[in-house]
């Protein structure tokens, strides 16, 4: 079973795009299974930089790409992304298949989100304002509109009228201002439907037939496990299943067809938006990481909050996802540090634990217990072999792996695909084949 899942082990932006790009050539199809254009996956091809939002990163290597049923699609954003890629010669329409069961984001989803985020006396989640949450709300409430519905005009009109009525009632009840031209939106979406029609199919069937024919699938997670709606720092999460289980529900491929799960983690920790972050460093340490790591959001440009590697958090996400191996990215960002801190436990209510508490209140009251390791003060940027790493950097990685209890099978030492170390003899090496 050669199909593997690559996903974020922290709060997103771990470098999934780079890792998927690195591995894509060994696979036949790359598929997204959740999230939407809230994701921003950065990939360098030569000196060209791409930030993929909805389309799987593997498309840049000419691989067949699938947007699975678990993804929420803003057709305007999708068409923009297709145009951007077409401008540099990537023929997306030939390579991309879109699930007929994926749900559709409408402009009013963004407005509802804005109203909810800006409500008085509410702690904002700090979302990407893409309408992701409200679209998933409609999905779970069983009133959402799916891609297949867009393609059937009569059906679409009936479903749309009902959804629009719903939104108008909501807007009145919550006194949301702002004129929405529902007729114009309907017409625009009918045109969107025509534009994407040729790419739409039953992608679960497509993937399962490909697997039956011996093709290899790479599942590309968006966001990260700590943003997963069930396992993350609820309510400061996204609205989809970013963890490994989501790869199955979000693609229609069974767990029995998945051969491995790779977790991507930075050598430190970042988070964008609100919510608890036990190892956040609001002092000069965090500022240095932000500067060295260029930690600004790929989608919204917001400064990312920065802090130290969190062992209990990684143990938790390793368990939830069953990581076979961990990819540590951005090791080079720590090159200039005299000392590097690692959180090994949480002091909570007077005792030290490695259990991740369920509530934001408890997560916020955690006092991290740190181990301080000597920095390496030497360049790792661009290193391609384990042996080329300074001793202290190797010790740091060995320490993390021992603490988390999962091997580190791949180390990223720069944003470009060749700035990577694959550890010989690792489970990672055998999984990627
Ligand atoms: P994703 O959402 O998980 O794909 O990650 P993002 O693309 O949002 O953010 C990761 C950022 O780190 C991007 O700008 C990458 O180009 C960059 N990056 C990835 N790996 C490395 C690395 O090993 N070293 C450095 N310096 N940058 C990296
Ligand atoms: P990638 O795939 C980092 C965060 C937002 C906010 C919360 C909810 O690039 O790693 P949403 O708009 O999803 O309802 O926002 O989730 N968030 C991300 N943070 N990386 C992402 O994606 C994210 N997608 C959403 O900042 O805190
Ligand atoms: Mg990102």
Tab-separated table of C-alpha atoms and ligand atoms in Angstrom, residues 13-18 40-42 44 298 304 329-330 332-333 381 412-415, ligand 1:
chain	number	residue	atom	x	y	z
A	13	UNK	CA	2.211	26.518	7.919
A	14	UNK	CA	4.687	23.789	8.862
A	15	UNK	CA	6.004	23.577	5.308
A	16	UNK	CA	3.582	20.972	3.931
A	17	UNK	CA	3.727	22.544	0.466
A	18	UNK	CA	7.480	22.090	0.262
A	40	UNK	CA	-1.482	28.735	1.626
A	41	UNK	CA	1.154	26.185	0.621
A	42	UNK	CA	4.396	27.709	-0.581
A	44	UNK	CA	9.590	27.079	-4.986
A	298	UNK	CA	1.156	33.105	3.176
A	304	UNK	CA	2.711	34.596	12.833
A	329	UNK	CA	11.289	21.858	8.699
A	330	UNK	CA	13.046	25.198	9.068
A	332	UNK	CA	18.085	26.554	9.465
A	333	UNK	CA	15.996	29.272	11.125
A	381	UNK	CA	20.931	26.093	5.443
A	412	UNK	CA	14.232	20.514	5.756
A	413	UNK	CA	17.063	23.029	5.714
A	414	UNK	CA	15.647	25.616	3.335
A	415	UNK	CA	12.531	26.440	1.316
B	1	LIG	P1	2.361	25.151	4.549
B	1	LIG	O1	1.075	25.909	4.669
B	1	LIG	O2	2.486	24.082	5.579
B	1	LIG	O3	2.623	24.641	3.169
B	1	LIG	O4	3.523	26.214	4.874
B	1	LIG	P2	3.613	27.723	4.335
B	1	LIG	O5	3.987	27.705	2.905
B	1	LIG	O6	2.423	28.504	4.723
B	1	LIG	O7	4.790	28.283	5.255
B	1	LIG	C1	6.044	27.689	5.291
B	1	LIG	C2	7.092	28.745	4.872
B	1	LIG	O8	8.374	28.290	5.197
B	1	LIG	C3	7.114	28.984	3.370
B	1	LIG	O9	7.450	30.322	3.125
B	1	LIG	C4	8.223	28.050	2.887
B	1	LIG	O10	8.834	28.505	1.685
B	1	LIG	C5	9.187	28.131	4.031
B	1	LIG	N1	9.986	26.926	4.271
B	1	LIG	C6	9.612	25.626	4.170
B	1	LIG	N2	10.605	24.817	4.600
B	1	LIG	C7	11.624	25.636	4.975
B	1	LIG	C8	12.909	25.403	5.541
B	1	LIG	O11	13.328	24.280	5.799
B	1	LIG	N3	13.677	26.496	5.827
B	1	LIG	C9	13.250	27.770	5.578
B	1	LIG	N4	14.049	28.761	5.888
B	1	LIG	N5	12.036	28.020	5.042
B	1	LIG	C10	11.230	26.966	4.767
